[in-house]
Amino acid sequence: MDENKLEEKGIVSQMEFDGSIMKVKKDEVELPDGSRSKREIVEHPGGVTILPITPAGNISLIEQYRYAAGEVLLELPAGRLEPGEDPEECGRRELKEETGYIAENLEHLFSFYTTPGYSTECLHLFLAENLQKGEQELDEGEFVRMAEVEPDKIKDLVFSGRIKDSKTAVGLLAFLQLQD
Amino acid sequence: MDENKLEEKGIVSQMEFDGSIMKVKKDEVELPDGSRSKREIVEHPGGVTILPITPAGNISLIEQYRYAAGEVLLELPAGRLEPGEDPEECGRRELKEETGYIAENLEHLFSFYTTPGYSTECLHLFLAENLQKGEQELDEGEFVRMAEVEPDKIKDLVFSGRIKDSKTAVGLLAFLQLQD
């Protein structure tokens, strides 16, 4: 692929917000035709999301209140990468914290940007099978309710609008392909 | 569902960045146990993404450079909602601009938050069939290359990691369910 005709080059970058989970920058870029434009970018460490298959063959989910959405969402377990953390290690940690499930091995399926128009956040999707049940270990200030869905309910959950989180829609719909 | 046990209440909100495509706020919230925490939130107008089925039965996609990702991504056509704009109208406009395809009617499939942990952005996914081909009408400063994928290639594209954009993975995997 000839990327030269589409690529934008950063010229100047200005920090606008230096937060604890994100930085926000406003960059000036050079477009493929040599003209210039502005880009507002969220820098985010990225994270991991897990598709945990329970011993009964269901998918383990969590319900949590999302302040940005203003409602409780039904989601796959997930978490932010800590600096230098291995994604698989992060996945095992978050799965244990949020659901109590212990996974020996996680299988990386694929990775995706949540919203590449303005955020660097990339999520790594892992399949977790052969789970053992342990105790939930939520972080301080984390309030999460466990849920479970049977594979034959997934299509209805997604198309009815009950799944309102993109990573969860990706993971659940990908699971249906794994079953085919 | 008893949402009271999970809900967070906004106490104080402070604007940190007032950009042209997003606002960034840092809010103090009250957690379900009465303790307090901070939330860094991107306010985004939301948008529309379209699953366009060509007369040949393929899916019309675009390639564009994403500065936040630092690479060219293969994506479904999409765009931001303008203030007060009807999502279906936005979908018809963006489809025509980016691909040249004209759709009489769009069918709303479902909607999802791209990354509800920190952004208010909600995307509405529409199916566009019975398309007529017109001329691409890219906005100034918009550089996009058209692409097309056959339905039986979708699973490989997603699981090989070639699709790196969450809305595109959601839309393509949802399309496979519509065919079943």
XYZ file of C-alpha atoms in Angstrom:
360
model
C 0.000 0.000 0.000
C 1.289 3.478 -0.831
C 0.750 5.293 2.428
C 2.548 8.430 1.263
C -0.554 9.790 -0.360
C -2.572 9.641 2.864
C -0.035 10.264 5.627
C -0.097 13.342 7.868
C 3.077 14.642 9.477
C 3.151 16.248 12.918
C 4.680 19.751 12.873
C 3.993 21.227 16.306
C 2.521 19.565 19.405
C 1.072 21.411 22.372
C 0.027 19.802 25.663
C -3.480 20.974 26.626
C -4.270 18.666 29.576
C -1.994 16.389 31.564
C -4.341 14.151 33.537
C -3.949 10.938 35.455
C -5.518 8.631 32.840
C -4.963 10.741 29.708
C -3.005 13.560 28.175
C -4.649 15.823 25.614
C -2.565 17.432 22.888
C -3.335 19.827 20.092
C -1.031 19.223 17.156
C -0.512 21.019 13.887
C -0.100 18.547 11.022
C 0.922 18.712 7.388
C -1.632 17.036 5.112
C -0.775 14.984 1.998
C -1.235 18.038 -0.239
C 1.124 20.167 1.872
C -1.634 22.195 3.547
C -1.916 22.281 7.324
C -4.594 21.326 9.813
C -5.086 20.810 13.571
C -5.554 17.500 15.383
C -6.885 17.152 18.926
C -5.518 13.933 20.345
C -6.103 11.995 23.571
C -3.009 10.052 24.609
C -4.093 6.950 26.516
C -1.946 4.004 27.693
C -4.261 1.448 26.071
C -5.545 -1.667 27.710
C -6.792 -5.179 27.605
C -10.225 -6.746 27.357
C -10.977 -10.360 28.121
C -13.518 -12.804 26.708
C -13.824 -15.192 29.660
C -15.527 -18.521 28.963
C -16.906 -20.024 32.164
C -16.760 -23.755 32.896
C -20.469 -23.894 31.901
C -19.615 -22.415 28.490
C -21.089 -18.977 29.127
C -19.350 -15.616 28.837
C -18.549 -13.813 32.065
C -19.439 -10.116 31.993
C -19.587 -7.258 34.447
C -21.996 -4.403 35.009
C -20.548 -1.072 36.004
C -21.648 2.546 36.065
C -19.918 4.614 33.409
C -19.902 8.270 34.351
C -19.221 9.387 30.758
C -22.235 7.409 29.529
C -24.404 8.251 32.526
C -25.618 4.685 32.892
C -24.749 1.151 33.957
C -23.218 -0.806 31.067
C -22.833 -4.531 30.545
C -19.203 -5.099 29.534
C -16.441 -7.602 29.136
C -13.845 -7.382 31.898
C -11.099 -4.945 30.930
C -8.468 -2.647 32.281
C -5.781 -0.106 31.508
C -2.193 -1.148 30.957
C 0.196 -0.008 33.649
C 3.503 1.429 32.417
C 5.618 -1.373 30.954
C 3.016 -4.030 31.763
C 2.700 -7.072 29.502
C -0.829 -7.163 28.018
C -1.404 -10.845 28.882
C -0.308 -10.204 32.469
C -2.666 -7.212 32.597
C -5.487 -9.392 31.300
C -4.955 -12.063 33.961
C -4.821 -9.386 36.675
C -7.971 -7.565 35.559
C -9.908 -10.801 35.071
C -9.068 -11.911 38.604
C -9.826 -8.498 40.130
C -13.158 -7.967 38.406
C -14.599 -11.501 38.220
C -12.485 -13.672 40.502
C -11.703 -16.013 37.631
C -8.143 -17.329 37.357
C -6.825 -18.067 33.874
C -3.608 -19.950 33.289
C -3.240 -18.869 29.693
C -4.867 -16.147 27.683
C -5.007 -16.386 23.904
C -4.532 -13.108 22.071
C -7.214 -12.786 19.388
C -6.564 -9.338 17.884
C -6.173 -5.684 18.866
C -8.050 -2.536 17.890
C -8.213 1.213 18.462
C -11.369 2.208 20.317
C -11.713 5.549 18.529
C -8.723 6.279 16.284
C -10.102 9.610 15.108
C -8.873 11.239 18.312
C -7.443 8.680 20.758
C -4.272 6.580 20.786
C -6.034 3.966 22.957
C -5.468 0.439 21.626
C -7.164 -2.574 23.267
C -5.836 -6.111 23.113
C -8.580 -8.755 23.089
C -7.797 -12.069 24.805
C -9.766 -15.292 25.008
C -9.679 -16.872 28.474
C -10.706 -20.517 28.787
C -10.220 -23.270 31.399
C -11.012 -20.820 34.191
C -10.888 -21.545 37.905
C -13.087 -19.584 40.286
C -11.429 -17.498 42.962
C -12.417 -14.349 44.843
C -13.164 -10.974 43.242
C -10.555 -8.375 44.321
C -11.920 -5.015 43.254
C -9.714 -1.936 43.449
C -10.698 0.708 45.981
C -13.461 2.820 44.494
C -14.387 0.146 41.957
C -18.016 -1.031 42.027
C -18.824 -3.906 39.730
C -21.614 -6.492 39.523
C -20.940 -9.821 37.863
C -23.130 -11.138 35.062
C -23.096 -14.021 32.650
C -24.496 -14.555 29.174
C -25.238 -17.742 27.257
C -23.765 -17.864 23.738
C -27.160 -18.233 22.064
C -28.306 -14.933 23.654
C -25.421 -12.866 22.232
C -26.969 -11.915 18.914
C -30.142 -10.625 20.565
C -28.182 -8.737 23.224
C -26.156 -6.899 20.577
C -28.934 -6.177 18.078
C -31.423 -5.146 20.779
C -29.005 -2.425 21.886
C -28.455 -3.991 25.318
C -24.686 -4.074 24.641
C -23.678 -0.415 24.449
C -19.905 -0.744 24.720
C -17.834 -1.190 21.572
C -15.167 -3.548 22.971
C -17.915 -5.782 24.371
C -19.756 -5.859 21.039
C -16.475 -6.702 19.268
C -15.610 -9.463 21.736
C -19.049 -11.073 21.833
C -19.528 -10.985 18.053
C -15.996 -12.370 17.595
C -16.871 -15.214 19.963
C -19.769 -16.206 17.694
C -17.289 -16.521 14.809
C -15.035 -18.740 16.909
C -17.958 -21.107 17.384
C -18.679 -21.427 13.674
C -31.859 -3.537 37.694
C -31.026 -1.667 40.885
C -28.678 0.980 39.557
C -28.470 2.809 42.881
C -25.726 0.544 44.129
C -23.444 1.323 41.190
C -24.271 4.916 40.295
C -21.802 7.792 40.628
C -23.002 11.356 41.157
C -21.213 14.391 39.732
C -20.282 16.944 42.418
C -17.963 19.447 40.742
C -17.043 19.779 37.063
C -14.078 21.720 35.740
C -13.362 22.435 32.055
C -9.773 21.514 31.212
C -9.775 21.858 27.411
C -12.335 23.410 25.091
C -11.377 22.193 21.626
C -13.095 22.152 18.276
C -13.973 18.416 18.259
C -13.953 17.737 22.005
C -14.165 19.257 25.447
C -12.234 17.702 28.321
C -13.562 17.964 31.856
C -12.281 16.835 35.200
C -15.145 16.035 37.522
C -15.334 15.097 41.158
C -17.871 12.311 41.736
C -19.494 10.650 44.711
C -19.145 6.867 44.591
C -21.834 4.392 45.725
C -20.235 4.128 49.203
C -20.204 7.910 49.656
C -16.478 8.315 49.052
C -15.224 10.618 46.316
C -13.110 10.177 43.229
C -12.057 12.061 40.070
C -13.210 11.383 36.515
C -11.476 12.701 33.400
C -14.067 12.900 30.650
C -13.952 13.700 26.944
C -17.176 15.295 25.744
C -17.710 14.396 22.104
C -20.789 15.041 19.912
C -20.984 11.386 18.820
C -21.462 10.202 15.301
C -22.645 7.717 12.788
C -21.039 4.747 11.065
C -22.449 3.083 7.970
C -22.342 -0.510 6.748
C -22.760 0.073 3.008
C -23.638 -2.983 0.914
C -22.662 -2.455 -2.721
C -24.817 -3.681 -5.624
C -22.337 -6.612 -5.941
C -23.001 -7.602 -2.315
C -19.645 -6.421 -0.936
C -19.036 -3.961 1.885
C -17.717 -0.537 0.933
C -14.858 0.640 3.151
C -12.386 3.493 3.184
C -8.709 3.769 3.991
C -7.544 6.873 5.801
C -4.546 7.968 7.791
C -5.304 8.279 11.485
C -2.899 10.637 13.182
C -3.681 9.253 16.665
C -2.902 5.722 15.484
C 0.037 6.772 13.298
C -1.076 4.563 10.432
C -3.584 4.090 7.625
C -6.661 2.213 8.836
C -9.326 0.329 6.916
C -12.676 1.578 8.211
C -16.373 1.776 7.604
C -17.487 5.226 6.433
C -18.357 7.398 9.427
C -18.631 10.939 10.614
C -19.347 13.243 13.510
C -22.828 14.543 14.172
C -23.242 18.255 13.592
C -25.225 20.130 16.269
C -28.884 19.128 16.061
C -28.297 16.823 13.087
C -30.457 13.727 12.657
C -28.227 10.608 12.747
C -29.785 9.066 9.612
C -29.279 12.327 7.721
C -25.668 12.448 8.950
C -25.156 8.873 7.754
C -26.481 9.635 4.263
C -24.271 12.747 4.060
C -21.085 11.006 5.210
C -21.674 7.983 2.971
C -22.040 10.233 -0.080
C -19.035 12.393 0.823
C -16.648 9.533 1.558
C -17.715 6.873 -0.962
C -20.011 8.578 -3.459
C -22.756 6.085 -2.699
C -26.302 7.418 -2.417
C -28.667 5.611 -0.044
C -32.390 6.253 -0.012
C -32.957 4.662 3.358
C -30.619 3.699 6.156
C -31.663 1.055 8.672
C -30.544 1.724 12.246
C -29.029 -1.458 13.673
C -27.838 -0.399 17.143
C -25.696 2.209 18.892
C -22.654 1.958 21.125
C -20.144 4.022 23.095
C -16.658 3.793 21.578
C -14.872 4.020 24.932
C -17.272 4.712 27.791
C -14.544 4.714 30.438
C -13.669 8.289 29.496
C -15.655 9.504 26.475
C -19.287 10.421 25.917
C -18.960 9.524 22.216
C -21.841 7.329 21.032
C -21.931 5.946 17.487
C -25.096 4.953 15.658
C -24.605 2.032 13.253
C -26.728 2.029 10.088
C -27.112 -0.559 7.350
C -27.209 0.992 3.857
C -28.533 -1.157 1.018
C -29.845 -0.499 -2.511
C -27.058 1.995 -3.151
C -26.602 4.119 -6.245
C -23.147 5.261 -7.255
C -22.457 8.981 -7.434
C -19.331 11.076 -6.997
C -17.178 11.215 -3.863
C -17.311 14.706 -2.287
C -14.544 14.822 0.293
C -14.329 17.734 2.708
C -11.362 20.056 2.343
C -8.369 18.446 4.047
C -9.938 14.965 3.907
C -7.867 12.283 2.152
C -9.572 8.934 1.743
C -9.050 5.926 -0.502
C -11.992 3.663 -1.277
C -11.848 -0.085 -0.674
C -14.252 -3.002 -0.802
C -14.425 -6.326 0.998
C -16.268 -9.509 0.117
C -18.373 -10.966 2.949
C -16.452 -14.252 3.028
C -13.218 -12.343 3.717
C -14.526 -10.555 6.825
C -13.643 -13.178 9.420
C -10.028 -13.380 8.236
C -9.685 -9.594 8.050
C -10.838 -9.215 11.659
C -8.948 -12.139 13.201
C -5.731 -11.395 11.276
C -5.653 -7.941 12.877
C -6.115 -6.138 9.547
C -9.198 -4.372 10.964
C -7.823 -2.152 13.716
C -10.806 0.122 14.281
C -13.463 -0.878 16.810
C -16.529 0.505 14.978
C -15.420 -1.304 11.822
C -14.949 -4.585 13.673
C -18.396 -4.165 15.255
C -20.060 -3.377 11.929
C -18.388 -6.146 9.922
C -18.958 -8.815 12.571
C -22.581 -7.669 12.942
C -23.010 -8.012 9.173
C -21.994 -11.681 9.416
C -24.805 -12.211 11.914
C -27.303 -10.574 9.562
C -26.370 -13.150 6.934
C -26.949 -16.142 9.199
